[in-house]
PDB file of C-alpha atoms in Angstrom:
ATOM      1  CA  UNK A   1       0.000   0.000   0.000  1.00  0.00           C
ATOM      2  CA  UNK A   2       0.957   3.316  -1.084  1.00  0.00           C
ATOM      3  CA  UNK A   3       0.775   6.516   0.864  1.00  0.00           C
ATOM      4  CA  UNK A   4       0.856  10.107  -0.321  1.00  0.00           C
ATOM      5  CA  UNK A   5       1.935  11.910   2.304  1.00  0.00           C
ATOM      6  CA  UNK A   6       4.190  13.486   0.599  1.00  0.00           C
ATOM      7  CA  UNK A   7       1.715  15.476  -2.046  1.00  0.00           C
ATOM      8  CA  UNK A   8      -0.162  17.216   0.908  1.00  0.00           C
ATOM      9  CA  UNK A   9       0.668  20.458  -1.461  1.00  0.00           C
ATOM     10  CA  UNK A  10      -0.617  18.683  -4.784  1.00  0.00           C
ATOM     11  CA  UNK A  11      -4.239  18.788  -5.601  1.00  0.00           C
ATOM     12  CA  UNK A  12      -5.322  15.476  -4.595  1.00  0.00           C
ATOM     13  CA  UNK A  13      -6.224  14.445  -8.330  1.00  0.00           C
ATOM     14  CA  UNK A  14      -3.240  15.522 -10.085  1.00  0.00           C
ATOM     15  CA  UNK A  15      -1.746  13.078  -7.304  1.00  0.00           C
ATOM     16  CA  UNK A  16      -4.084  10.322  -8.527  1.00  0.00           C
ATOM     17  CA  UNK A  17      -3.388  10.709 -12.092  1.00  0.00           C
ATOM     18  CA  UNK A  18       0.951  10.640 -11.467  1.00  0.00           C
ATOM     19  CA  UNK A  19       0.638   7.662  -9.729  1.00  0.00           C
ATOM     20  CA  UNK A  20      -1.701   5.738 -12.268  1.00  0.00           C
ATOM     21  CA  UNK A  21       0.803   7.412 -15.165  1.00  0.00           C
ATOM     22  CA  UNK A  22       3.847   5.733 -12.762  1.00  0.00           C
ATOM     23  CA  UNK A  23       2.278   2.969 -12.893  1.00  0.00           C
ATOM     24  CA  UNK A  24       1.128   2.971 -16.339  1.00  0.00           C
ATOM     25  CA  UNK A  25       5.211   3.765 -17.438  1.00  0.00           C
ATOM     26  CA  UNK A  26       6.275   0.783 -14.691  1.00  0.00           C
ATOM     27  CA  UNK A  27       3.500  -1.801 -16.640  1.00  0.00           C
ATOM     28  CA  UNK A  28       2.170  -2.187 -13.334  1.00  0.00           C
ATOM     29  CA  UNK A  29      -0.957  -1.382 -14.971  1.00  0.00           C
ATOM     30  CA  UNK A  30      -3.017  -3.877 -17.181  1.00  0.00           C
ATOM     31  CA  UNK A  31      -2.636  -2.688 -21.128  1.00  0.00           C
ATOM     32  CA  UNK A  32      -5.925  -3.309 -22.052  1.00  0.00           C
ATOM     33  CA  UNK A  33      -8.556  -2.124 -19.217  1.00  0.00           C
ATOM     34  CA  UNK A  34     -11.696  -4.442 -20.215  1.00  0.00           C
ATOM     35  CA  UNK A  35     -13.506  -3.767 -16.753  1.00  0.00           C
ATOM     36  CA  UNK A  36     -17.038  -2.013 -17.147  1.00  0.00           C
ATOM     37  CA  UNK A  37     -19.887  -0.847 -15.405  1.00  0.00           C
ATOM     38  CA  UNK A  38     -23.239  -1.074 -16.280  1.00  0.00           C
ATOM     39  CA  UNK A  39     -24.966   2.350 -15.935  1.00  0.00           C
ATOM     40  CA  UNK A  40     -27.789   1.677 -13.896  1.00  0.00           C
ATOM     41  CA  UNK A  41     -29.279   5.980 -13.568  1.00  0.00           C
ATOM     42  CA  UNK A  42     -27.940   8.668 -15.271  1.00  0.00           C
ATOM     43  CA  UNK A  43     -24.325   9.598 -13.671  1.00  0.00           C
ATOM     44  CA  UNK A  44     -22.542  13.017 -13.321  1.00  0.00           C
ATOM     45  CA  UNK A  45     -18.823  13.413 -12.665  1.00  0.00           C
ATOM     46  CA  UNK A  46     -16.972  12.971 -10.126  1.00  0.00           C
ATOM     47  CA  UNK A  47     -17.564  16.736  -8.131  1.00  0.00           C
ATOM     48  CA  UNK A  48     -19.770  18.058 -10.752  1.00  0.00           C
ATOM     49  CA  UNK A  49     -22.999  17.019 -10.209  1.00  0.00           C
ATOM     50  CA  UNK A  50     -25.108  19.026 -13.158  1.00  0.00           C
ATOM     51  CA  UNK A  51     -22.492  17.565 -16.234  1.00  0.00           C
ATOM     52  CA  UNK A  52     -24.090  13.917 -16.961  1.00  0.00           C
ATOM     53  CA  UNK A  53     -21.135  11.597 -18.514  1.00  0.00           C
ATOM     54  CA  UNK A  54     -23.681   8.712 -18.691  1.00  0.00           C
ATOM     55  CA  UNK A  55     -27.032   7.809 -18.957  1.00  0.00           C
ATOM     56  CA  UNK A  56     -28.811   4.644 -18.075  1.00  0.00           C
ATOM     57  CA  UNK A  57     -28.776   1.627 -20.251  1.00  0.00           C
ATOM     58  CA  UNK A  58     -25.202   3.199 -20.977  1.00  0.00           C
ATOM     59  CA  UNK A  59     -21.864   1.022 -20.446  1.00  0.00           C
ATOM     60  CA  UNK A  60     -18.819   2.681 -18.489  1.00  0.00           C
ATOM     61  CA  UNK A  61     -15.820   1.295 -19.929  1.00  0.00           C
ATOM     62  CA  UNK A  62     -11.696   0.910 -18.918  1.00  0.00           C
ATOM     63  CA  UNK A  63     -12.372   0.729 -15.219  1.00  0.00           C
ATOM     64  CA  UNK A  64      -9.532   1.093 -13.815  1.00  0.00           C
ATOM     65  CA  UNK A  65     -10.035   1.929  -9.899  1.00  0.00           C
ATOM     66  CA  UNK A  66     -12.225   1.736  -7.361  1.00  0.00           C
ATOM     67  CA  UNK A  67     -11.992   4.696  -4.592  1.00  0.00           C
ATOM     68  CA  UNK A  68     -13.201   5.439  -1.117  1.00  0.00           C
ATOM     69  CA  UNK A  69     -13.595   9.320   0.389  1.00  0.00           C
ATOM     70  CA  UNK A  70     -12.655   8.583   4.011  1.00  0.00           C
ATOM     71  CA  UNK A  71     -14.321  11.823   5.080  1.00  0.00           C
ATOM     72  CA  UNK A  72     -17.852  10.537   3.321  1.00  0.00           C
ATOM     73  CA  UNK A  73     -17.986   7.357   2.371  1.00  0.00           C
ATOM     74  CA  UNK A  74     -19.056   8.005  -1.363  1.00  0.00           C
ATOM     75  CA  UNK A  75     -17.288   5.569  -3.768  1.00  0.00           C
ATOM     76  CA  UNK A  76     -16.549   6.446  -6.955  1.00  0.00           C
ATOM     77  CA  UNK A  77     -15.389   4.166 -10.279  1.00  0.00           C
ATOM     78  CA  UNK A  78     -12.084   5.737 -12.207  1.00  0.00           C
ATOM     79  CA  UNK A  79     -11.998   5.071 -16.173  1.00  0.00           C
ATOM     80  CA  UNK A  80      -8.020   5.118 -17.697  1.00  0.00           C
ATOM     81  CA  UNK A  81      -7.708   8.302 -18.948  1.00  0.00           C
ATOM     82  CA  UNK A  82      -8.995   9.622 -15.489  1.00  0.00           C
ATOM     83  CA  UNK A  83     -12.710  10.553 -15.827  1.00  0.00           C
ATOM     84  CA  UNK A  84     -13.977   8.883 -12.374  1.00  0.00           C
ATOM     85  CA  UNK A  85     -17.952   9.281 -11.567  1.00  0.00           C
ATOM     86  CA  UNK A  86     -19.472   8.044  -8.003  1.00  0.00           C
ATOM     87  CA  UNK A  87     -21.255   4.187  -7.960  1.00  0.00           C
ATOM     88  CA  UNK A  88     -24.326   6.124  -6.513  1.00  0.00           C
ATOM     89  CA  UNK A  89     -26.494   8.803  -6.879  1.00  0.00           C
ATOM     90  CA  UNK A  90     -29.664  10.497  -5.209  1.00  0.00           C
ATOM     91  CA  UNK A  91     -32.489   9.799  -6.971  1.00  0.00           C
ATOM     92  CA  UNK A  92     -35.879  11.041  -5.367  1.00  0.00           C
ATOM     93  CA  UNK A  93     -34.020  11.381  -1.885  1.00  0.00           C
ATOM     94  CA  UNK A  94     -32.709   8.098  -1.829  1.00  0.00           C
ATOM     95  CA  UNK A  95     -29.312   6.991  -2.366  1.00  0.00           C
ATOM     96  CA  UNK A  96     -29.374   3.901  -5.555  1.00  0.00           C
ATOM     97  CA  UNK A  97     -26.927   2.585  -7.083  1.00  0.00           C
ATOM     98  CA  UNK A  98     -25.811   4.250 -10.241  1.00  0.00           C
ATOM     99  CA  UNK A  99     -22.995   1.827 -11.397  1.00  0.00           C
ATOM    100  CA  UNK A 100     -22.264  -1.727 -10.992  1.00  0.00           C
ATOM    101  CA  UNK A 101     -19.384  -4.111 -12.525  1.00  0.00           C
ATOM    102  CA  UNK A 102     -19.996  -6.107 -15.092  1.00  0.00           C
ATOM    103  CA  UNK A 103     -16.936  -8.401 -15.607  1.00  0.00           C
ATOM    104  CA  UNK A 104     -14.603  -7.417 -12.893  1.00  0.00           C
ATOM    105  CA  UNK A 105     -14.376  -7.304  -9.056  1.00  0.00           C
ATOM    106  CA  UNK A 106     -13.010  -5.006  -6.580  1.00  0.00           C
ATOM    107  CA  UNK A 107      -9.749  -5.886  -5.435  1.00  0.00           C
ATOM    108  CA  UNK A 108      -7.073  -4.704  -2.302  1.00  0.00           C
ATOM    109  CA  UNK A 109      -6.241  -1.233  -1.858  1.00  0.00           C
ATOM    110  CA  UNK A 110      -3.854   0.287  -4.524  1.00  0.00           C
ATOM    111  CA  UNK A 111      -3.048   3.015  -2.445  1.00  0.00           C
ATOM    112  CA  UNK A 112      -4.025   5.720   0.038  1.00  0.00           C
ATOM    113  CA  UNK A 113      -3.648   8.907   0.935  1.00  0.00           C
ATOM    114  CA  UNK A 114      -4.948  11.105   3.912  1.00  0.00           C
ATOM    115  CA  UNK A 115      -8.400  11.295   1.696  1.00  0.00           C
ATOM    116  CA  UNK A 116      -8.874   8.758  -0.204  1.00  0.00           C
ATOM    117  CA  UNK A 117      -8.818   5.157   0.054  1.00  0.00           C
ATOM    118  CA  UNK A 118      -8.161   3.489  -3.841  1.00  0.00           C
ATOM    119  CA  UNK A 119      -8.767   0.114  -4.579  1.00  0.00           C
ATOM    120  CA  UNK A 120      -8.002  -2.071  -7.690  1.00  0.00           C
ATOM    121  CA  UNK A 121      -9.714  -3.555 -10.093  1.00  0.00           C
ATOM    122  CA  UNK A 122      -9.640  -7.273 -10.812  1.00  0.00           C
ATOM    123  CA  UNK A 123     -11.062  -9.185 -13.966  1.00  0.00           C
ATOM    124  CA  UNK A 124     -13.204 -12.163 -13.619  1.00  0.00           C
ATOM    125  CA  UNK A 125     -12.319 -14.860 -15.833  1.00  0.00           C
ATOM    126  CA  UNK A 126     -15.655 -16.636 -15.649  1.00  0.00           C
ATOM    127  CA  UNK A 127     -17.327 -13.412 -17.075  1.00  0.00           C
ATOM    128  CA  UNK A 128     -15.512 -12.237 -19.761  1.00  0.00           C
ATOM    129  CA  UNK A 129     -15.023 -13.396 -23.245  1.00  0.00           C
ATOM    130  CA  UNK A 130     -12.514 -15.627 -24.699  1.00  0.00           C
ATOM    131  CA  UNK A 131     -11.388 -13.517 -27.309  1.00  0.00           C
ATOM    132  CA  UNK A 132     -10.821 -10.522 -25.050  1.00  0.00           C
ATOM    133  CA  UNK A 133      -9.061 -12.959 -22.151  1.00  0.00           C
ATOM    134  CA  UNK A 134      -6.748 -13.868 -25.287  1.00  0.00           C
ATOM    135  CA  UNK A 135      -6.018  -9.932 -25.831  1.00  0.00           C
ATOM    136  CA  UNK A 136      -5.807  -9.050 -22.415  1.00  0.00           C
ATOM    137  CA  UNK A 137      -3.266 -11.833 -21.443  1.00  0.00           C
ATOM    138  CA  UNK A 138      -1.259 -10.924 -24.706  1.00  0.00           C
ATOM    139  CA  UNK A 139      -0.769  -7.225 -23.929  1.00  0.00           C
ATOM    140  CA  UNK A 140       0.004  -7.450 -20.243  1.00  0.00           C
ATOM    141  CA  UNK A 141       2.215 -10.323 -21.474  1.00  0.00           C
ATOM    142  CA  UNK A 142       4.147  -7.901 -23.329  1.00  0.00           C
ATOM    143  CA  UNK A 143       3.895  -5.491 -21.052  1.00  0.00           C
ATOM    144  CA  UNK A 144       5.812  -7.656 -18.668  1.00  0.00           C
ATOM    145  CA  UNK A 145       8.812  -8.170 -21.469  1.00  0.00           C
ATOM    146  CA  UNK A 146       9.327  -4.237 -21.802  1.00  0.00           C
ATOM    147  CA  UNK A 147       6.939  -3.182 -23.791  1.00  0.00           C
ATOM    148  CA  UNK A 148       5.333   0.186 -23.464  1.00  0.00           C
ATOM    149  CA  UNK A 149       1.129   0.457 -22.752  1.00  0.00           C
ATOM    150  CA  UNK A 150       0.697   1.830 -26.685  1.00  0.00           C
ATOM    151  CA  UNK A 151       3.254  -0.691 -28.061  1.00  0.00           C
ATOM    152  CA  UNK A 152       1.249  -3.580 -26.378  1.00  0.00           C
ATOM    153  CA  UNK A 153      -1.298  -2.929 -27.511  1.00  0.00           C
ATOM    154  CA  UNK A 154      -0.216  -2.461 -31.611  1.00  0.00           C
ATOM    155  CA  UNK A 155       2.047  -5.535 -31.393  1.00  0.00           C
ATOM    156  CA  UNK A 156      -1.164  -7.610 -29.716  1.00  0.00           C
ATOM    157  CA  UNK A 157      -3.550  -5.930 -32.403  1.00  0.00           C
ATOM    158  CA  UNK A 158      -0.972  -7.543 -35.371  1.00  0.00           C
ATOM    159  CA  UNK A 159      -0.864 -10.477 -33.256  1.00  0.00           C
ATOM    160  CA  UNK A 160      -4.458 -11.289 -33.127  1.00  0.00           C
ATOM    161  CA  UNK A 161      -5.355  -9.814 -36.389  1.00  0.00           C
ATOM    162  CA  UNK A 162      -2.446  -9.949 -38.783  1.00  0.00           C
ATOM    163  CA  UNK A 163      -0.375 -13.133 -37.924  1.00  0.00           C
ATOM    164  CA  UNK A 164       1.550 -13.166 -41.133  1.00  0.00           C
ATOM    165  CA  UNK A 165       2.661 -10.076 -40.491  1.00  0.00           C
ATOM    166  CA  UNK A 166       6.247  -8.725 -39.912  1.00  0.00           C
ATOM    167  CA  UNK A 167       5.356  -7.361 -36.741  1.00  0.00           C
ATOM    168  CA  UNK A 168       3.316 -10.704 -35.391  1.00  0.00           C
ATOM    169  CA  UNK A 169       6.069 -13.215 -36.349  1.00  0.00           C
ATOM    170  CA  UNK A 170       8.791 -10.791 -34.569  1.00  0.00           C
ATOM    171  CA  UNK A 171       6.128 -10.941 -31.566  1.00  0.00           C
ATOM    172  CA  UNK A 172       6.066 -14.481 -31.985  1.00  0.00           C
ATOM    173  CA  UNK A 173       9.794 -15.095 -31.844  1.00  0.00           C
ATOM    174  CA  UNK A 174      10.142 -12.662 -28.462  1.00  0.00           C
ATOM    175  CA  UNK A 175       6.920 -14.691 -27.143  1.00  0.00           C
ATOM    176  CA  UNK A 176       9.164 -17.821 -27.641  1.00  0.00           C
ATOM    177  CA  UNK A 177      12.256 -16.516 -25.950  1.00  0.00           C
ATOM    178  CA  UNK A 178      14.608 -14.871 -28.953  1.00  0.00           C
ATOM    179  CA  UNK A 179      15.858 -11.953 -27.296  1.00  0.00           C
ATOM    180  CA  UNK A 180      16.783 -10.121 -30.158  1.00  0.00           C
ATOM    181  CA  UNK A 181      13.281 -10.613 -31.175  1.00  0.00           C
ATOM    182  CA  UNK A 182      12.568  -8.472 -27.599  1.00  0.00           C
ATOM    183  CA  UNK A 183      14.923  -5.908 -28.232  1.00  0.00           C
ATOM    184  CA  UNK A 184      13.938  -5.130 -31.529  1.00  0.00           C
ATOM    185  CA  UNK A 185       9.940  -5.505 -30.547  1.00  0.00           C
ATOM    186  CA  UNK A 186      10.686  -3.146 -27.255  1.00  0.00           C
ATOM    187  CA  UNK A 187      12.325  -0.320 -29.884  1.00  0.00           C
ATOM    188  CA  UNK A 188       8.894  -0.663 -31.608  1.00  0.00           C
ATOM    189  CA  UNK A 189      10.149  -0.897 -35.283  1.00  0.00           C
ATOM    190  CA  UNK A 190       7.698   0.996 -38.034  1.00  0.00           C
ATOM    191  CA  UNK A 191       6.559  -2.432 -38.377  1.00  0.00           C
ATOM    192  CA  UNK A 192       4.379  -2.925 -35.424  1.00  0.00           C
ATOM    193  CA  UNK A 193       2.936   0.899 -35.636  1.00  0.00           C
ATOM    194  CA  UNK A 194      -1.182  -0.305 -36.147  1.00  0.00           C
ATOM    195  CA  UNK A 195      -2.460   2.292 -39.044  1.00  0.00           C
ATOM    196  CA  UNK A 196      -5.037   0.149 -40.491  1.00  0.00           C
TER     197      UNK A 196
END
C-alpha cells in the first residue's frame, strides 16, 4: 500500500493521475482495461454534479479503480484516462446505485492517501469473453517483457489480427524466448505501428 503523504501540497487528483501514469510507465498497470460498469441511472462526474457523462442503459468502460472518500464514504469508479464518476447517486431522496461491474471485481487497496482510500480492479475470468481474455493476457504479457502500454497494444492488435505479419512473427519469436526478437519488438520498429 501506497501513501501520499508526501503530495499534501498537490491537488489530490493531479496526485491520482501521477501515480496511475507511474504505474502505467512501470507496466504495473493492465494494457488493455476491459472492466465495465453497467450504468444503472444517469451519472454526473466525479464533483460536478449538473455535467451527466452517462445515462442509463449506458456502459462505463476501462475501469480502472475503485476509490473510497474517508471523510464521506461516497465511492466512486475511475476510467483510464482519469474521468472517475461516483457508484451512486440520489435519486428522489434516496441513495441507488448508479454503477455496478460487469466483468470485474473489486480488489485490495492500490493506495491511500490522507483522503482517499483506492482500490483495484480485478477481472473475472468466468465473465468475460474468450477472445478478449486472449487480448488481455497478450498485452500485459508484453507489457511484462518491456513493452510500453501503446506498443502492447499495436504488437497484440498484429498479433491477433495480422499473424503473417512482420510485426506478429517478430512478436512471436520474443513470445518464444529470442531476445533479439525483444529488443527489436521493445524499440517498436515501423513495423508494429497499427495504421489500419
Amino acid at each position: 500500500m501506497l501513501i501520499l503523504s508526501g503530495f499534501r501540497s498537490v491537488p489530490r487528483l493531479v496526485a491520482m493521475f501521477m501515480l496511475l501514469y507511474c504505474a502505467l510507465c512501470a507496466g504495473a498497470a493492465q494494457a488493455m482495461d476491459i472492466c465495465k460498469a453497467a450504468v444503472l441511472a444517469n451519472v454526473p462526474s466525479l464533483g460536478n454534479p449538473s455535467s451527466i457523462v452517462f445515462r442509463k442503459g449506458e456502459t462505463m468502460d476501462a475501469i480502472t479503480q475503485y476509490n473510497i472518500d474517508k471523510a464521506t464514504g461516497e465511492t466512486s469508479f475511475c476510467a483510464h484516462g482519469g474521468s472517475c464518476c461516483p457508484t451512486h447517486v440520489i435519486l428522489s431522496g434516496k441513495k441507488v446505485e448508479a454503477l455496478k461491474l460487469l466483468n470485474c471485481t473489486i480488489g485490495g487497496v492500490a493506495w491511500e492517501d490522507e483522503d482517499t482510500i483506492s482500490r483495484s480492479v480485478n477481472v473475472d475470468r468466468e465473465r468475460n469473453s474468450v477472445d478478449d481474455l486472449k487480448r488481455y493476457d497478450l498485452e500485459n504479457k508484453l507489457l511484462e517483457m518491456g513493452l510500453c502500454t501503446a506498443c502492447a497494444d499495436n504488437v497484440a492488435t498484429y498479433f491477433l489480427t495480422k499473424p503473417d505479419s512482420r510485426c506478429a512473427k517478430l512478436a512471436k519469436k520474443a513470445l518464444q524466448g529470442n531476445a533479439n526478437a525483444l529488443k527489436q519488438l521493445i524499440a517498436f520498429p515501423d513495423d508494429c505501428k497499427w495504421n489500419d
